[in-house]
Every structure is written in structure tokens, then in C-alpha cells.
């Protein structure tokens, strides 16, 4: 574990794509700063696949089906995108009636794939 995490508390540790040069103990964000972000601390140095284990203060992470679409039609879901829920169909995508969580894996444009989604309590637009 990163030596600078003094009080671990609740959360999850997941292997995620991180920027080049990231090492254990560095702060990172997963998401788009103009929308939602997950703040995290890197637990392991970035590996040769461009990934590191990141401690995230999320309530939980679930495997959920997400459809690759936005308001204009088919669109790829990228890691860090806000996932929205349609209140009628309960379908998750890049568009919907309310924010639901943050995609931790990608979905191809026009496809429905089961991916990891960080479900956040009290997620709000910045």
C-alpha cells in the first residue's frame, strides 16, 4: 500500500489505466474534470500495460450492462465517463435522466457490454 495512506477507510482498490510516470502514493483522478471525477491514490507504480492499482473512495463497484450511446446516437463509452440512467427503461448509457456512476471500463459504440461501474452515493454535477 502507498505509505502516505494513513487511515485507509472504506473504498475499493482496482487496477486502472493511469497516466505515464504515475507511482505509488500519487494522487489521480478518474473521469472528466468538467463532469464527475473519482479522486484516488495510486497504490502501485504504473506497470508496462499503463495500469496501476488505485484506491478509490467509492461506495461499491458493480458489473452492469452499459449501452454505447449518447444524445446523438451510437457513441463509445470511455473509462471515466459519467454513466447515466434512463428512469423508464433503467438502461445505463452516456445519456439519461440522472447520473448513476462512472465507467471503469470501455464500451464500443453501439454495443451493450457488461462493465465495471463505480456506483456513487450523492453523485452530483460540478
PDB file of C-alpha atoms in Angstrom:
ATOM      1  CA  UNK A   1       0.000   0.000   0.000  1.00  0.00           C
ATOM      2  CA  UNK A   2       1.101   3.552  -0.583  1.00  0.00           C
ATOM      3  CA  UNK A   3       2.942   4.744   2.500  1.00  0.00           C
ATOM      4  CA  UNK A   4       1.068   8.049   2.502  1.00  0.00           C
ATOM      5  CA  UNK A   5      -2.371   6.439   3.077  1.00  0.00           C
ATOM      6  CA  UNK A   6      -2.509   6.825   6.842  1.00  0.00           C
ATOM      7  CA  UNK A   7      -6.130   5.857   7.517  1.00  0.00           C
ATOM      8  CA  UNK A   8      -7.337   3.500   4.732  1.00  0.00           C
ATOM      9  CA  UNK A   9     -11.067   3.692   5.493  1.00  0.00           C
ATOM     10  CA  UNK A  10     -13.734   2.270   3.176  1.00  0.00           C
ATOM     11  CA  UNK A  11     -13.319   2.096  -0.558  1.00  0.00           C
ATOM     12  CA  UNK A  12     -12.029  -0.245  -3.223  1.00  0.00           C
ATOM     13  CA  UNK A  13      -8.671  -0.848  -4.850  1.00  0.00           C
ATOM     14  CA  UNK A  14      -8.844  -1.520  -8.597  1.00  0.00           C
ATOM     15  CA  UNK A  15      -6.266  -1.899 -11.365  1.00  0.00           C
ATOM     16  CA  UNK A  16      -6.970   1.003 -13.765  1.00  0.00           C
ATOM     17  CA  UNK A  17      -5.316   2.847 -16.637  1.00  0.00           C
ATOM     18  CA  UNK A  18      -3.271   5.797 -15.305  1.00  0.00           C
ATOM     19  CA  UNK A  19      -1.041   8.484 -16.876  1.00  0.00           C
ATOM     20  CA  UNK A  20       2.628   7.833 -17.638  1.00  0.00           C
ATOM     21  CA  UNK A  21       5.025   8.429 -14.757  1.00  0.00           C
ATOM     22  CA  UNK A  22       2.488   7.633 -12.027  1.00  0.00           C
ATOM     23  CA  UNK A  23       3.982   5.945  -8.954  1.00  0.00           C
ATOM     24  CA  UNK A  24       2.680   4.649  -5.646  1.00  0.00           C
ATOM     25  CA  UNK A  25       1.377   7.462  -3.466  1.00  0.00           C
ATOM     26  CA  UNK A  26       0.488   9.812  -6.351  1.00  0.00           C
ATOM     27  CA  UNK A  27      -2.974  11.396  -6.495  1.00  0.00           C
ATOM     28  CA  UNK A  28      -5.031  10.630  -9.621  1.00  0.00           C
ATOM     29  CA  UNK A  29      -8.483  11.369 -10.951  1.00  0.00           C
ATOM     30  CA  UNK A  30     -10.636   9.018 -12.985  1.00  0.00           C
ATOM     31  CA  UNK A  31     -13.160  10.911 -15.074  1.00  0.00           C
ATOM     32  CA  UNK A  32     -13.640  14.211 -16.851  1.00  0.00           C
ATOM     33  CA  UNK A  33     -12.949  17.231 -14.608  1.00  0.00           C
ATOM     34  CA  UNK A  34     -15.842  19.218 -16.116  1.00  0.00           C
ATOM     35  CA  UNK A  35     -18.286  16.462 -15.090  1.00  0.00           C
ATOM     36  CA  UNK A  36     -17.720  13.823 -12.439  1.00  0.00           C
ATOM     37  CA  UNK A  37     -14.436  12.517 -11.164  1.00  0.00           C
ATOM     38  CA  UNK A  38     -13.286   9.867  -8.762  1.00  0.00           C
ATOM     39  CA  UNK A  39     -10.350  11.002  -6.699  1.00  0.00           C
ATOM     40  CA  UNK A  40      -7.897   8.249  -5.911  1.00  0.00           C
ATOM     41  CA  UNK A  41      -4.437   7.473  -4.616  1.00  0.00           C
ATOM     42  CA  UNK A  42      -2.150   5.130  -6.544  1.00  0.00           C
ATOM     43  CA  UNK A  43      -1.194   2.045  -4.539  1.00  0.00           C
ATOM     44  CA  UNK A  44       1.309   0.510  -7.008  1.00  0.00           C
ATOM     45  CA  UNK A  45       3.638   2.015  -9.593  1.00  0.00           C
ATOM     46  CA  UNK A  46       2.309   2.135 -13.174  1.00  0.00           C
ATOM     47  CA  UNK A  47       3.112  -1.130 -14.972  1.00  0.00           C
ATOM     48  CA  UNK A  48       4.133  -1.844 -18.590  1.00  0.00           C
ATOM     49  CA  UNK A  49       0.421  -2.087 -19.556  1.00  0.00           C
ATOM     50  CA  UNK A  50      -0.161   1.501 -18.383  1.00  0.00           C
ATOM     51  CA  UNK A  51      -2.105   0.396 -15.311  1.00  0.00           C
ATOM     52  CA  UNK A  52      -1.725   0.731 -11.567  1.00  0.00           C
ATOM     53  CA  UNK A  53      -3.778  -0.251  -8.550  1.00  0.00           C
ATOM     54  CA  UNK A  54      -5.750   2.786  -7.377  1.00  0.00           C
ATOM     55  CA  UNK A  55      -7.578   3.190  -4.050  1.00  0.00           C
ATOM     56  CA  UNK A  56     -10.968   4.801  -4.704  1.00  0.00           C
ATOM     57  CA  UNK A  57     -13.382   6.090  -2.043  1.00  0.00           C
ATOM     58  CA  UNK A  58     -16.491   4.668  -3.727  1.00  0.00           C
ATOM     59  CA  UNK A  59     -19.461   3.061  -2.089  1.00  0.00           C
ATOM     60  CA  UNK A  60     -19.223  -0.001  -4.355  1.00  0.00           C
ATOM     61  CA  UNK A  61     -18.323  -1.221  -7.840  1.00  0.00           C
ATOM     62  CA  UNK A  62     -20.698  -3.442  -9.841  1.00  0.00           C
ATOM     63  CA  UNK A  63     -20.649  -5.291 -13.166  1.00  0.00           C
ATOM     64  CA  UNK A  64     -23.518  -3.651 -15.060  1.00  0.00           C
ATOM     65  CA  UNK A  65     -24.698  -3.629 -18.691  1.00  0.00           C
ATOM     66  CA  UNK A  66     -23.954  -0.282 -20.334  1.00  0.00           C
ATOM     67  CA  UNK A  67     -25.054   0.728 -23.845  1.00  0.00           C
ATOM     68  CA  UNK A  68     -22.622   2.721 -26.011  1.00  0.00           C
ATOM     69  CA  UNK A  69     -24.798   5.686 -26.954  1.00  0.00           C
ATOM     70  CA  UNK A  70     -25.257   9.381 -26.214  1.00  0.00           C
ATOM     71  CA  UNK A  71     -27.883  12.030 -27.105  1.00  0.00           C
ATOM     72  CA  UNK A  72     -26.842  11.952 -30.762  1.00  0.00           C
ATOM     73  CA  UNK A  73     -26.784   8.156 -31.247  1.00  0.00           C
ATOM     74  CA  UNK A  74     -24.131   5.483 -31.015  1.00  0.00           C
ATOM     75  CA  UNK A  75     -21.014   6.584 -29.097  1.00  0.00           C
ATOM     76  CA  UNK A  76     -18.185   4.782 -27.325  1.00  0.00           C
ATOM     77  CA  UNK A  77     -18.094   4.807 -23.542  1.00  0.00           C
ATOM     78  CA  UNK A  78     -14.596   5.535 -22.247  1.00  0.00           C
ATOM     79  CA  UNK A  79     -13.059   4.862 -18.857  1.00  0.00           C
ATOM     80  CA  UNK A  80     -14.007   7.763 -16.597  1.00  0.00           C
ATOM     81  CA  UNK A  81     -17.182   8.742 -18.462  1.00  0.00           C
ATOM     82  CA  UNK A  82     -20.227   9.527 -16.366  1.00  0.00           C
ATOM     83  CA  UNK A  83     -22.844   6.811 -16.850  1.00  0.00           C
ATOM     84  CA  UNK A  84     -26.466   7.977 -16.809  1.00  0.00           C
ATOM     85  CA  UNK A  85     -29.651   6.007 -16.167  1.00  0.00           C
ATOM     86  CA  UNK A  86     -32.927   6.207 -18.064  1.00  0.00           C
ATOM     87  CA  UNK A  87     -35.612   6.301 -15.360  1.00  0.00           C
ATOM     88  CA  UNK A  88     -38.136   4.422 -17.549  1.00  0.00           C
ATOM     89  CA  UNK A  89     -36.016   1.600 -19.012  1.00  0.00           C
ATOM     90  CA  UNK A  90     -33.302   1.574 -16.290  1.00  0.00           C
ATOM     91  CA  UNK A  91     -30.753   1.365 -19.123  1.00  0.00           C
ATOM     92  CA  UNK A  92     -27.291   2.816 -18.476  1.00  0.00           C
ATOM     93  CA  UNK A  93     -25.520   4.848 -21.195  1.00  0.00           C
ATOM     94  CA  UNK A  94     -23.907   8.241 -21.812  1.00  0.00           C
ATOM     95  CA  UNK A  95     -27.341   9.854 -21.723  1.00  0.00           C
ATOM     96  CA  UNK A  96     -30.328   9.598 -19.427  1.00  0.00           C
ATOM     97  CA  UNK A  97     -32.415  11.194 -16.740  1.00  0.00           C
ATOM     98  CA  UNK A  98     -29.921  11.106 -13.895  1.00  0.00           C
ATOM     99  CA  UNK A  99     -26.259  10.429 -13.251  1.00  0.00           C
ATOM    100  CA  UNK A 100     -25.573   6.963 -11.880  1.00  0.00           C
ATOM    101  CA  UNK A 101     -21.852   6.320 -11.691  1.00  0.00           C
ATOM    102  CA  UNK A 102     -18.523   6.294 -13.509  1.00  0.00           C
ATOM    103  CA  UNK A 103     -17.440   3.780 -16.149  1.00  0.00           C
ATOM    104  CA  UNK A 104     -14.284   1.910 -15.134  1.00  0.00           C
ATOM    105  CA  UNK A 105     -14.105   0.017 -18.435  1.00  0.00           C
ATOM    106  CA  UNK A 106     -14.849   0.923 -22.061  1.00  0.00           C
ATOM    107  CA  UNK A 107     -17.844   0.021 -24.257  1.00  0.00           C
ATOM    108  CA  UNK A 108     -17.712   0.087 -28.069  1.00  0.00           C
ATOM    109  CA  UNK A 109     -20.008   2.480 -29.902  1.00  0.00           C
ATOM    110  CA  UNK A 110     -23.484   0.999 -30.374  1.00  0.00           C
ATOM    111  CA  UNK A 111     -22.732  -2.074 -28.249  1.00  0.00           C
ATOM    112  CA  UNK A 112     -24.074  -3.190 -24.885  1.00  0.00           C
ATOM    113  CA  UNK A 113     -21.361  -4.651 -22.692  1.00  0.00           C
ATOM    114  CA  UNK A 114     -21.219  -5.563 -19.024  1.00  0.00           C
ATOM    115  CA  UNK A 115     -18.524  -3.413 -17.445  1.00  0.00           C
ATOM    116  CA  UNK A 116     -17.359  -2.260 -14.031  1.00  0.00           C
ATOM    117  CA  UNK A 117     -19.248   0.850 -12.903  1.00  0.00           C
ATOM    118  CA  UNK A 118     -18.404   2.791  -9.748  1.00  0.00           C
ATOM    119  CA  UNK A 119     -21.795   3.498  -8.202  1.00  0.00           C
ATOM    120  CA  UNK A 120     -21.532   6.689  -6.200  1.00  0.00           C
ATOM    121  CA  UNK A 121     -23.903   7.860  -3.493  1.00  0.00           C
ATOM    122  CA  UNK A 122     -24.643  11.555  -3.821  1.00  0.00           C
ATOM    123  CA  UNK A 123     -23.047  11.917  -7.276  1.00  0.00           C
ATOM    124  CA  UNK A 124     -23.616  15.496  -8.399  1.00  0.00           C
ATOM    125  CA  UNK A 125     -22.574  17.660 -11.343  1.00  0.00           C
ATOM    126  CA  UNK A 126     -19.744  20.076 -10.655  1.00  0.00           C
TER     127      UNK A 126
END
